[in-house]
Short mmCIF file of C-alpha atoms in Angstrom, two decimals:
data_model
loop_
_atom_site.label_atom_id
_atom_site.label_comp_id
_atom_site.label_asym_id
_atom_site.label_seq_id
_atom_site.Cartn_x
_atom_site.Cartn_y
_atom_site.Cartn_z
CA MET A 1 -20.46 20.60 6.50
CA ARG A 2 -18.34 19.01 9.27
CA SER A 3 -16.08 21.30 11.25
CA LYS A 4 -12.39 20.62 11.89
CA SER A 5 -13.20 19.76 15.50
CA ASP A 6 -15.73 17.15 14.38
CA LYS A 7 -13.15 15.54 12.09
CA LYS A 8 -10.65 15.45 14.95
CA LYS A 9 -13.16 13.80 17.28
CA SER A 10 -13.65 11.02 14.74
CA LEU A 11 -9.97 10.05 15.21
CA VAL A 12 -10.58 9.06 18.83
CA PRO A 13 -11.28 5.30 19.15
CA ARG A 14 -14.55 4.20 20.77
CA LEU A 15 -12.68 2.03 23.25
CA ARG A 16 -9.63 3.54 24.89
CA PHE A 17 -7.48 2.79 27.93
CA PRO A 18 -8.30 5.23 30.78
CA GLU A 19 -4.84 6.80 30.92
CA PHE A 20 -5.13 7.97 27.32
CA ARG A 21 -8.66 9.40 27.33
CA GLU A 22 -7.43 12.94 27.82
CA VAL A 23 -4.47 12.68 25.47
CA GLY A 24 -6.42 13.80 22.43
CA ALA A 25 -7.11 12.46 18.98
CA TRP A 26 -4.83 10.20 17.00
CA GLU A 27 -2.76 11.99 14.36
CA VAL A 28 -3.18 11.13 10.70
CA LYS A 29 0.19 10.41 9.15
CA LYS A 30 1.52 8.82 6.02
CA LEU A 31 2.59 5.29 6.90
CA GLY A 32 5.99 6.12 5.46
CA ALA A 33 6.50 8.44 8.44
CA VAL A 34 6.25 5.58 10.95
CA LEU A 35 7.47 2.56 8.99
CA THR A 36 9.81 1.42 6.25
CA PHE A 37 8.50 -0.95 3.59
CA GLN A 38 11.39 -2.89 2.07
CA THR A 39 10.82 -4.95 -1.07
CA GLY A 40 12.65 -8.19 -1.78
CA PHE A 41 15.45 -8.80 -4.26
CA PRO A 42 15.10 -10.63 -7.61
CA PHE A 43 17.59 -13.40 -6.85
CA SER A 44 18.94 -15.32 -9.83
CA SER A 45 17.15 -18.63 -10.41
CA LYS A 46 20.41 -20.32 -11.46
CA TYR A 47 21.27 -20.57 -7.75
CA PHE A 48 17.88 -22.05 -6.75
CA ASN A 49 17.73 -25.58 -5.35
CA GLU A 50 15.53 -27.84 -3.24
CA ILE A 51 18.28 -29.77 -1.44
CA GLY A 52 18.83 -27.22 1.34
CA ASP A 53 22.00 -25.67 -0.07
CA GLY A 54 22.28 -22.05 1.12
CA LEU A 55 19.51 -19.97 2.69
CA ARG A 56 15.82 -20.48 2.23
CA LEU A 57 14.08 -18.02 -0.08
CA ILE A 58 10.85 -16.43 1.09
CA ARG A 59 8.47 -16.22 -1.84
CA ASN A 60 4.91 -14.93 -1.81
CA ALA A 61 3.54 -18.47 -1.54
CA ASP A 62 5.78 -19.25 1.46
CA LEU A 63 3.83 -16.81 3.66
CA LYS A 64 0.85 -19.19 3.58
CA SER A 65 2.42 -22.60 3.08
CA SER A 66 5.72 -24.45 3.44
CA ASP A 67 4.90 -27.35 1.13
CA ARG A 68 7.79 -26.64 -1.24
CA MET A 69 10.90 -24.87 0.02
CA ILE A 70 13.36 -23.21 -2.35
CA PHE A 71 16.92 -22.43 -1.28
CA TYR A 72 19.44 -19.98 -2.69
CA SER A 73 23.18 -20.75 -2.78
CA GLY A 74 24.43 -17.62 -4.54
CA PRO A 75 25.73 -14.24 -3.33
CA TYR A 76 23.44 -11.85 -1.46
CA GLU A 77 23.45 -8.62 0.54
CA GLN A 78 22.92 -8.68 4.32
CA THR A 79 20.04 -6.20 4.00
CA PHE A 80 17.83 -8.94 2.51
CA ILE A 81 18.27 -11.39 5.41
CA VAL A 82 15.01 -12.13 7.26
CA ASN A 83 14.89 -13.34 10.87
CA ASN A 84 12.15 -14.67 13.11
CA GLY A 85 9.78 -11.93 14.23
CA ASP A 86 10.05 -9.88 11.02
CA ILE A 87 6.73 -8.72 9.58
CA LEU A 88 6.34 -9.76 5.96
CA VAL A 89 3.71 -8.84 3.37
CA GLY A 90 2.88 -10.66 0.15
CA MET A 91 2.71 -8.11 -2.66
CA ASP A 92 0.55 -10.18 -5.03
CA GLY A 93 -2.98 -11.33 -4.28
CA ASP A 94 -3.45 -11.34 -0.51
CA PHE A 95 -1.80 -8.38 1.25
CA SER A 96 -2.28 -9.68 4.80
CA PRO A 97 0.93 -9.26 6.86
CA SER A 98 2.38 -12.21 8.74
CA ILE A 99 5.13 -12.72 11.30
CA TRP A 100 7.97 -14.86 9.99
CA GLY A 101 8.91 -17.75 12.26
CA HIS A 102 10.82 -20.29 10.14
CA GLY A 103 14.39 -19.19 10.76
CA LYS A 104 16.97 -17.17 8.89
CA ALA A 105 16.00 -16.70 5.24
CA LEU A 106 16.21 -14.31 2.28
CA LEU A 107 13.60 -11.77 1.18
CA ASN A 108 12.71 -12.60 -2.41
CA GLN A 109 11.05 -10.26 -4.90
CA ARG A 110 7.32 -9.49 -4.53
CA VAL A 111 7.57 -9.93 -0.77
CA GLY A 112 7.85 -6.86 1.46
CA ARG A 113 9.12 -6.35 5.00
CA VAL A 114 7.66 -3.80 7.42
CA SER A 115 10.11 -2.19 9.85
CA ALA A 116 9.25 0.39 12.49
CA LYS A 117 10.95 3.77 12.50
CA ASP A 118 12.08 5.36 15.77
CA GLY A 119 9.11 6.28 17.93
CA SER A 120 6.88 3.52 16.57
CA SER A 121 5.97 0.10 17.94
CA LEU A 122 6.52 -2.71 15.44
CA THR A 123 3.88 -4.89 17.11
CA PHE A 124 1.34 -2.07 16.96
CA LEU A 125 2.17 -1.51 13.29
CA HIS A 126 1.54 -5.18 12.59
CA PHE A 127 -2.04 -4.89 13.85
CA SER A 128 -2.64 -1.44 12.39
CA VAL A 129 -1.15 -2.18 8.98
CA SER A 130 -3.27 -5.34 8.77
CA VAL A 131 -6.36 -3.12 8.62
CA ALA A 132 -4.77 -0.58 6.28
CA LEU A 133 -3.59 -3.23 3.83
CA LYS A 134 -6.99 -4.90 3.78
CA LEU A 135 -8.54 -1.57 2.74
CA ILE A 136 -5.85 -1.11 0.07
CA GLU A 137 -6.59 -4.62 -1.16
CA GLN A 138 -10.31 -3.87 -1.40
CA ARG A 139 -9.69 -0.65 -3.30
CA THR A 140 -7.24 -2.18 -5.75
CA ALA A 141 -8.71 -2.56 -9.23
CA GLN A 142 -10.25 -5.96 -9.85
CA THR A 143 -7.67 -7.80 -11.93
CA THR A 144 -6.62 -11.44 -12.21
CA VAL A 145 -4.08 -10.86 -9.41
CA LYS A 146 -3.90 -7.76 -7.23
CA HIS A 147 -0.49 -6.13 -6.89
CA LEU A 148 0.91 -3.99 -4.08
CA SER A 149 3.74 -1.45 -4.28
CA HIS A 150 5.86 -0.06 -1.48
CA THR A 151 4.92 3.45 -2.66
CA THR A 152 1.22 2.73 -2.12
CA VAL A 153 1.90 1.55 1.41
CA GLU A 154 4.17 4.44 2.39
CA LYS A 155 1.83 7.10 0.95
CA THR A 156 -1.30 5.71 2.64
CA LYS A 157 -2.58 8.06 5.34
CA TRP A 158 -3.49 6.37 8.62
CA PRO A 159 -4.35 7.48 12.19
CA ILE A 160 -1.49 6.83 14.60
CA PRO A 161 -1.52 7.33 18.41
CA ILE A 162 1.39 8.36 20.59
CA PHE A 163 4.07 5.74 21.25
CA HIS A 164 2.94 4.73 24.76
CA GLU A 165 -0.61 4.15 23.56
CA GLN A 166 0.76 2.09 20.67
CA GLN A 167 2.61 -0.07 23.20
CA LYS A 168 -0.50 -0.53 25.36
CA ILE A 169 -2.66 -1.58 22.41
CA ALA A 170 0.06 -3.88 21.08
CA HIS A 171 0.46 -5.60 24.47
CA CYS A 172 -3.31 -6.08 24.80
CA LEU A 173 -3.78 -7.60 21.34
CA SER A 174 -0.61 -9.71 21.60
CA SER A 175 -1.87 -11.18 24.88
CA LEU A 176 -5.11 -12.18 23.18
CA ASP A 177 -3.14 -13.80 20.35
CA GLU A 178 -1.17 -15.81 22.91
CA VAL A 179 -4.36 -17.04 24.58
CA MET A 180 -5.86 -17.94 21.19
CA GLY A 181 -2.67 -19.80 20.27
CA LEU A 182 -2.76 -21.84 23.47
CA GLN A 183 -6.44 -22.66 22.93
CA ALA A 184 -5.70 -23.74 19.36
CA LYS A 185 -3.02 -26.13 20.65
CA LYS A 186 -5.48 -27.56 23.19
CA VAL A 187 -8.09 -28.09 20.48
CA GLN A 188 -5.50 -29.80 18.26
CA ALA A 189 -4.47 -32.06 21.15
CA LEU A 190 -8.12 -32.97 21.80
CA LYS A 191 -8.60 -33.78 18.11
CA GLN A 192 -5.63 -36.15 18.24
CA HIS A 193 -6.98 -37.70 21.44
CA LYS A 194 -10.38 -38.22 19.84
CA LYS A 195 -8.77 -39.77 16.77
CA GLY A 196 -6.88 -42.22 18.98
CA LEU A 197 -10.02 -43.11 20.93
CA MET A 198 -12.00 -43.77 17.77
CA GLN A 199 -9.30 -46.14 16.55
CA GLN A 200 -9.60 -48.11 19.79
CA LEU A 201 -13.35 -47.83 20.44
CA PHE A 202 -14.21 -49.33 17.03
CA PRO A 203 -13.05 -52.78 15.88
CA ALA A 204 -10.08 -52.77 13.53
CA GLU A 205 -10.42 -54.25 10.05
CA GLY A 206 -10.92 -58.01 10.29
CA GLU A 207 -11.79 -57.88 14.01
CA THR A 208 -15.17 -57.96 15.77
CA THR A 209 -14.32 -56.39 19.12
CA PRO A 210 -12.66 -53.04 19.83
CA ARG A 211 -9.31 -52.80 21.65
CA LEU A 212 -10.77 -50.41 24.20
CA ARG A 213 -14.18 -51.13 25.73
CA PHE A 214 -16.23 -49.71 28.58
CA PRO A 215 -16.19 -52.09 31.64
CA GLU A 216 -19.90 -52.93 31.51
CA PHE A 217 -19.59 -54.26 27.94
CA ARG A 218 -16.40 -56.31 28.22
CA GLU A 219 -18.30 -59.57 28.71
CA ALA A 220 -21.04 -58.73 26.19
#
């Protein structure tokens, strides 16, 4: 049988920044102690439109795609306004959190928003909750569509470090995300460049010579 000290040791991460190695183990807390999980409002469909009248509604599907945008022109409470940087979670199917970046919008039903309570880092919670929600998703009974409740999130127990360690981890992981984002843009630019080269290095339809040719083959 494991002792209490053994259990506490298991809450120390394998990789830790030097200044926190003597701080001690992370504390297991209910997520509701460090965050607030707000669920969206069931806005009336009679005010829905696709012509851009009012504020955009954030539905579950909008967290993955922006192919079809729905707007809401009716009355609403300020508490359901979403701004860039807010952490949103789809409550049906895939529970992976995402950072909203498409401007001012409204939090529709079956979409949740994670907010940090005092003494917690929102960026750290984004990374930490990603892991917690994935485990919740895996444990959810196999049904046609998996559903998440704010109660499940807030009652989930999860190891949480002190605030300064949260900040350090958040800064480290955010920096990596920035590098990955820049690399992704470079790859996309190279793909576009390659596409343009292929259009010029091969003859167009109805032609027998390409628009762009290496010097040694221009007289071939």
